[in-house]
């Protein structure tokens, strides 16, 4: 590939060798982006700071094929994998503050960051990092309904590795989990038998334990609210997507099997609740902007995050988690192309 033929702005996308799905998503984003720009996909170890070059793959937008080569240094970089903070600082010495989504945080790091904000504290379920058997037992007997989530943001994608655990009045423990994209239930007569079973499936230091929030039900199914926030072509945070997801079960969301409803659609379905849903919409956006402000204030350069919220019976919104590697929905989700609109803005500043 002749690197001289690559037009500006040169947008680099730093990807992981392990997370192939995220790498495939990059191509989908490029195809949906209509603006100018050249896209170079690379691994962090192939970035040569001394020569200001990068070994990687350039996406030829005419042939729609990736072409290997050594290219000039990108003018801006969209991070899609974990990169050491020291390495990021070294890159910024070359291109300035033009490396974005530079904090690929796990679920515990995300919760810790948001919990420092006095406003967001009221919307965060009680959460701890699990360290041993006692953590689960105390949490379960205190809340009666808890969630175990993998800390690694990629491990828990699509509800993999997530367990909902309920303690009944007769001390029977109900466990709900996914298997082949379906909810399974298993019951235990004692905590010890439950823990013996769960210990074979999880590593205690790789999970968080979270207070489970019973969300409002639609057609007797669990719900949540997905909010995608992006920085736009003017460098400002905006809402790219806001909708309600309805599960096919009463326990929790499995993203690949949900029914999707916009807030406007909910207003049409329940016209008598128009004011309620508009208030919920405004409150969700307020929380989303507060979360974005928290990242900015903390010094992280984020521009693309997904936020999962839950609405309880008292119409209180809870922050279930924030994802630094969100998957846009299929179809016309604007968050597909937003990172590249922002990348072009950064390259022009």
XYZ file of C-alpha atoms in Angstrom:
349
model
C 0.000 0.000 0.000
C 1.408 3.394 -0.988
C 1.120 5.479 2.159
C 1.334 8.685 0.138
C -2.145 7.986 -1.251
C -3.720 8.179 2.185
C -5.705 11.379 2.486
C -6.145 13.475 5.589
C -7.381 13.345 8.237
C -5.613 10.111 9.140
C -7.696 8.435 11.846
C -6.058 5.630 13.777
C -8.072 2.947 15.552
C -6.157 1.051 18.220
C -7.663 -2.443 18.488
C -7.131 -5.637 20.466
C -5.848 -8.915 19.046
C -8.230 -10.774 21.334
C -11.517 -8.893 20.824
C -12.301 -9.669 17.190
C -15.903 -8.495 17.429
C -14.776 -4.963 18.286
C -12.407 -5.025 15.325
C -15.273 -6.104 13.050
C -17.412 -3.296 14.470
C -14.818 -0.769 13.266
C -15.497 -1.743 9.657
C -19.251 -1.299 10.181
C -18.626 2.163 11.655
C -16.454 3.161 8.679
C -19.059 2.046 6.148
C -21.733 4.124 7.884
C -19.504 7.227 8.055
C -19.971 9.583 5.091
C -17.318 12.175 5.918
C -13.774 12.485 4.678
C -10.915 10.616 6.272
C -8.570 7.649 6.038
C -8.777 4.856 8.586
C -5.828 2.844 9.879
C -6.428 -0.093 12.220
C -3.437 -1.121 14.318
C -2.171 -2.850 17.465
C -0.502 -0.666 20.092
C 2.838 -2.499 19.783
C 2.982 -1.557 16.072
C 3.043 2.179 16.773
C 6.573 3.513 16.201
C 6.969 6.789 18.105
C 10.569 7.376 17.024
C 9.826 7.151 13.303
C 6.301 8.569 13.640
C 4.952 5.599 11.736
C 2.426 2.838 12.310
C 2.249 -0.669 10.927
C -1.344 -1.645 10.379
C -4.221 -1.981 7.940
C -5.740 0.820 5.877
C -9.398 0.560 4.874
C -9.751 1.210 1.150
C -13.195 2.787 0.907
C -13.380 2.104 -2.847
C -12.672 -1.629 -2.722
C -14.032 -1.968 0.841
C -10.979 -4.054 1.715
C -8.231 -3.748 4.341
C -4.701 -3.247 2.988
C -1.589 -3.858 5.072
C 1.249 -1.379 5.161
C 3.374 1.101 7.106
C 1.736 4.497 7.319
C 2.395 8.033 8.608
C 1.386 8.644 12.207
C -2.376 9.146 12.671
C -3.535 12.672 13.416
C -6.010 11.363 15.973
C -6.490 7.957 17.623
C -9.686 6.205 18.714
C -8.808 3.675 21.432
C -10.742 0.381 21.376
C -8.641 -1.684 23.759
C -6.724 -1.319 27.002
C -3.563 0.778 26.639
C -1.204 1.595 29.491
C -1.599 5.211 30.643
C 2.144 5.881 30.327
C 2.054 4.729 26.718
C -0.891 7.039 26.062
C 1.064 9.984 27.477
C 3.964 9.181 25.136
C 1.595 9.172 22.145
C 0.089 12.487 23.234
C 3.561 14.006 23.223
C 3.567 13.350 19.480
C -0.017 14.313 18.449
C -1.277 16.277 21.445
C -4.585 15.688 23.253
C -6.021 13.797 20.303
C -6.203 10.290 21.736
C -9.777 9.611 22.813
C -11.641 6.905 24.713
C -8.364 6.590 26.554
C -9.790 4.950 29.701
C -11.022 1.410 29.048
C -12.268 0.958 32.580
C -13.721 -2.194 34.096
C -17.041 -2.310 35.957
C -15.470 -1.703 39.356
C -13.324 1.212 38.173
C -16.394 2.743 36.549
C -18.478 2.407 39.713
C -15.682 3.851 41.874
C -15.318 6.883 39.607
C -19.053 7.647 39.505
C -19.477 7.086 43.252
C -17.242 10.100 43.930
C -19.895 12.381 42.429
C -22.384 13.439 45.107
C -25.232 13.765 42.593
C -24.692 10.370 40.951
C -24.335 8.603 44.302
C -28.124 8.618 44.678
C -28.507 6.667 41.442
C -25.904 3.964 42.101
C -26.965 0.574 43.491
C -24.928 -0.628 46.467
C -21.891 -2.365 44.938
C -18.718 -4.018 46.253
C -15.813 -5.837 44.687
C -16.156 -9.480 45.608
C -13.205 -10.956 47.468
C -14.525 -14.050 49.215
C -17.529 -16.168 50.177
C -18.437 -13.819 53.040
C -18.976 -10.890 50.650
C -21.696 -12.746 48.757
C -23.356 -14.116 51.884
C -23.536 -10.779 53.702
C -24.765 -9.006 50.572
C -27.407 -11.625 49.821
C -28.816 -11.727 53.353
C -28.856 -7.926 53.509
C -30.491 -7.209 50.115
C -32.231 -10.573 49.418
C -31.782 -9.889 45.694
C -28.311 -9.371 44.198
C -26.414 -9.503 40.913
C -22.951 -10.977 40.300
C -21.195 -9.326 37.346
C -17.775 -9.995 35.789
C -15.514 -6.988 36.350
C -14.008 -7.199 32.854
C -16.226 -5.203 30.495
C -15.683 -7.676 27.642
C -16.418 -10.784 29.735
C -19.874 -9.588 30.779
C -20.939 -8.501 27.282
C -24.390 -9.774 26.246
C -25.084 -10.888 29.842
C -22.420 -13.607 29.740
C -21.237 -14.604 33.200
C -23.980 -12.634 35.010
C -25.961 -14.257 37.828
C -29.048 -12.921 39.599
C -29.463 -14.447 43.072
C -32.614 -14.230 45.186
C -33.056 -15.302 48.798
C -36.586 -16.520 49.524
C -38.319 -16.386 52.922
C -37.827 -20.127 53.370
C -34.073 -19.610 52.776
C -34.247 -21.246 49.351
C -31.814 -19.537 46.982
C -32.909 -18.978 43.371
C -30.181 -18.352 40.805
C -30.898 -17.020 37.317
C -28.241 -17.097 34.573
C -27.949 -17.301 30.801
C -27.137 -20.348 28.730
C -27.312 -20.256 24.947
C -29.073 -16.873 25.094
C -31.827 -18.186 27.366
C -32.521 -17.643 31.052
C -31.979 -20.710 33.235
C -32.975 -21.114 36.888
C -31.354 -23.250 39.556
C -32.474 -23.591 43.195
C -30.461 -24.387 46.322
C -31.603 -25.307 49.817
C -28.618 -23.726 51.562
C -26.004 -21.068 51.003
C -23.177 -23.607 51.242
C -24.536 -25.763 48.409
C -25.100 -22.644 46.332
C -21.569 -21.386 46.939
C -20.077 -24.785 46.117
C -21.856 -24.608 42.739
C -21.056 -20.965 41.960
C -17.385 -21.405 42.936
C -16.916 -23.697 39.948
C -18.205 -21.004 37.611
C -16.593 -17.775 38.818
C -13.369 -16.426 40.226
C -14.191 -14.322 43.281
C -11.635 -11.588 42.613
C -12.966 -11.049 39.069
C -16.540 -10.158 40.044
C -18.531 -7.362 41.615
C -21.616 -7.907 43.778
C -24.408 -5.427 43.181
C -27.758 -4.738 44.779
C -30.388 -5.936 42.325
C -33.009 -3.373 41.345
C -36.413 -4.657 40.315
C -37.232 -2.575 37.264
C -40.698 -1.743 36.004
C -42.200 -4.585 34.022
C -43.745 -4.418 30.559
C -45.834 -7.458 29.651
C -44.437 -9.086 32.818
C -40.884 -8.766 31.493
C -37.878 -6.925 32.932
C -36.748 -3.674 31.338
C -33.795 -1.334 31.207
C -32.930 1.929 29.463
C -29.982 2.237 27.094
C -28.430 5.669 26.647
C -25.542 6.223 24.235
C -23.582 9.449 24.695
C -21.103 10.752 22.117
C -19.036 13.822 21.463
C -20.110 15.257 18.130
C -18.504 17.036 15.198
C -18.297 20.201 17.329
C -16.613 18.477 20.266
C -19.732 18.584 22.476
C -21.455 15.726 24.303
C -24.841 14.772 22.883
C -27.402 11.982 23.140
C -27.053 9.556 20.228
C -29.557 7.000 21.408
C -32.172 6.691 24.160
C -34.578 3.780 24.314
C -36.140 1.177 26.549
C -35.269 -2.488 26.170
C -37.802 -5.131 27.164
C -36.513 -8.586 28.062
C -38.123 -11.894 27.192
C -38.016 -12.866 30.867
C -38.708 -11.369 34.297
C -35.090 -11.422 35.537
C -32.743 -9.337 33.384
C -31.855 -8.150 29.903
C -30.165 -10.363 27.317
C -29.247 -7.774 24.643
C -29.577 -10.110 21.651
C -33.181 -11.070 22.480
C -34.772 -7.797 23.580
C -37.700 -5.821 22.241
C -36.764 -2.180 21.686
C -39.056 0.785 22.307
C -38.258 4.464 21.907
C -39.563 6.854 24.546
C -41.798 8.371 21.854
C -43.222 4.905 21.194
C -43.943 4.474 24.915
C -45.834 7.776 24.891
C -47.998 6.468 22.034
C -48.596 3.158 23.821
C -49.436 4.879 27.116
C -50.756 8.365 26.192
C -52.135 8.822 29.704
C -48.521 8.633 30.960
C -47.039 11.132 28.485
C -45.829 13.517 31.191
C -44.284 10.643 33.176
C -42.293 9.306 30.224
C -41.127 12.766 29.179
C -39.907 13.383 32.750
C -38.080 10.042 32.712
C -36.512 10.931 29.366
C -35.272 14.277 30.696
C -33.948 12.701 33.893
C -32.098 9.988 31.940
C -30.441 12.635 29.761
C -29.536 14.654 32.860
C -27.847 11.595 34.388
C -26.063 10.867 31.113
C -24.659 14.389 30.896
C -23.589 14.235 34.541
C -21.710 10.992 33.873
C -19.963 12.562 30.867
C -19.071 15.596 32.983
C -17.613 13.283 35.640
C -15.277 11.665 33.103
C -14.229 15.048 31.710
C -13.631 16.425 35.198
C -11.510 13.400 36.077
C -9.142 14.152 33.197
C -10.098 11.242 30.958
C -10.634 11.909 27.255
C -13.837 9.981 26.546
C -16.133 10.510 23.576
C -18.178 7.323 23.209
C -19.901 5.607 26.144
C -22.940 3.415 26.654
C -25.021 3.745 29.819
C -27.463 1.148 31.141
C -30.147 2.529 33.441
C -33.025 0.920 35.298
C -36.367 2.440 36.271
C -37.930 1.144 39.493
C -41.577 1.169 40.560
C -41.098 4.558 42.253
C -39.887 6.048 38.940
C -36.343 6.395 40.259
C -33.568 5.866 37.731
C -30.588 3.710 38.671
C -27.206 3.495 36.935
C -26.555 -0.185 36.311
C -23.250 0.310 34.488
C -21.295 2.437 32.044
C -19.522 0.791 29.120
C -16.411 2.307 27.454
C -16.767 -0.129 24.529
C -20.482 0.094 23.690
C -21.973 -1.802 20.783
C -24.358 0.370 18.758
C -27.687 -1.166 17.866
C -28.195 -2.532 14.383
C -29.950 -0.193 12.003
C -29.947 3.588 12.208
C -28.157 4.073 15.525
C -26.216 7.380 15.063
C -23.571 6.256 17.556
C -22.087 4.066 14.815
C -20.515 7.061 13.082
C -20.197 9.590 15.921
C -16.652 8.574 16.999
C -15.347 9.344 13.514
C -17.190 12.666 13.360
C -15.442 13.574 16.604
C -12.101 12.239 15.300
C -12.357 14.590 12.309
C -13.119 17.479 14.649
C -10.026 16.667 16.738
C -7.842 16.384 13.650
C -8.943 19.863 12.514
C -8.166 21.595 15.846
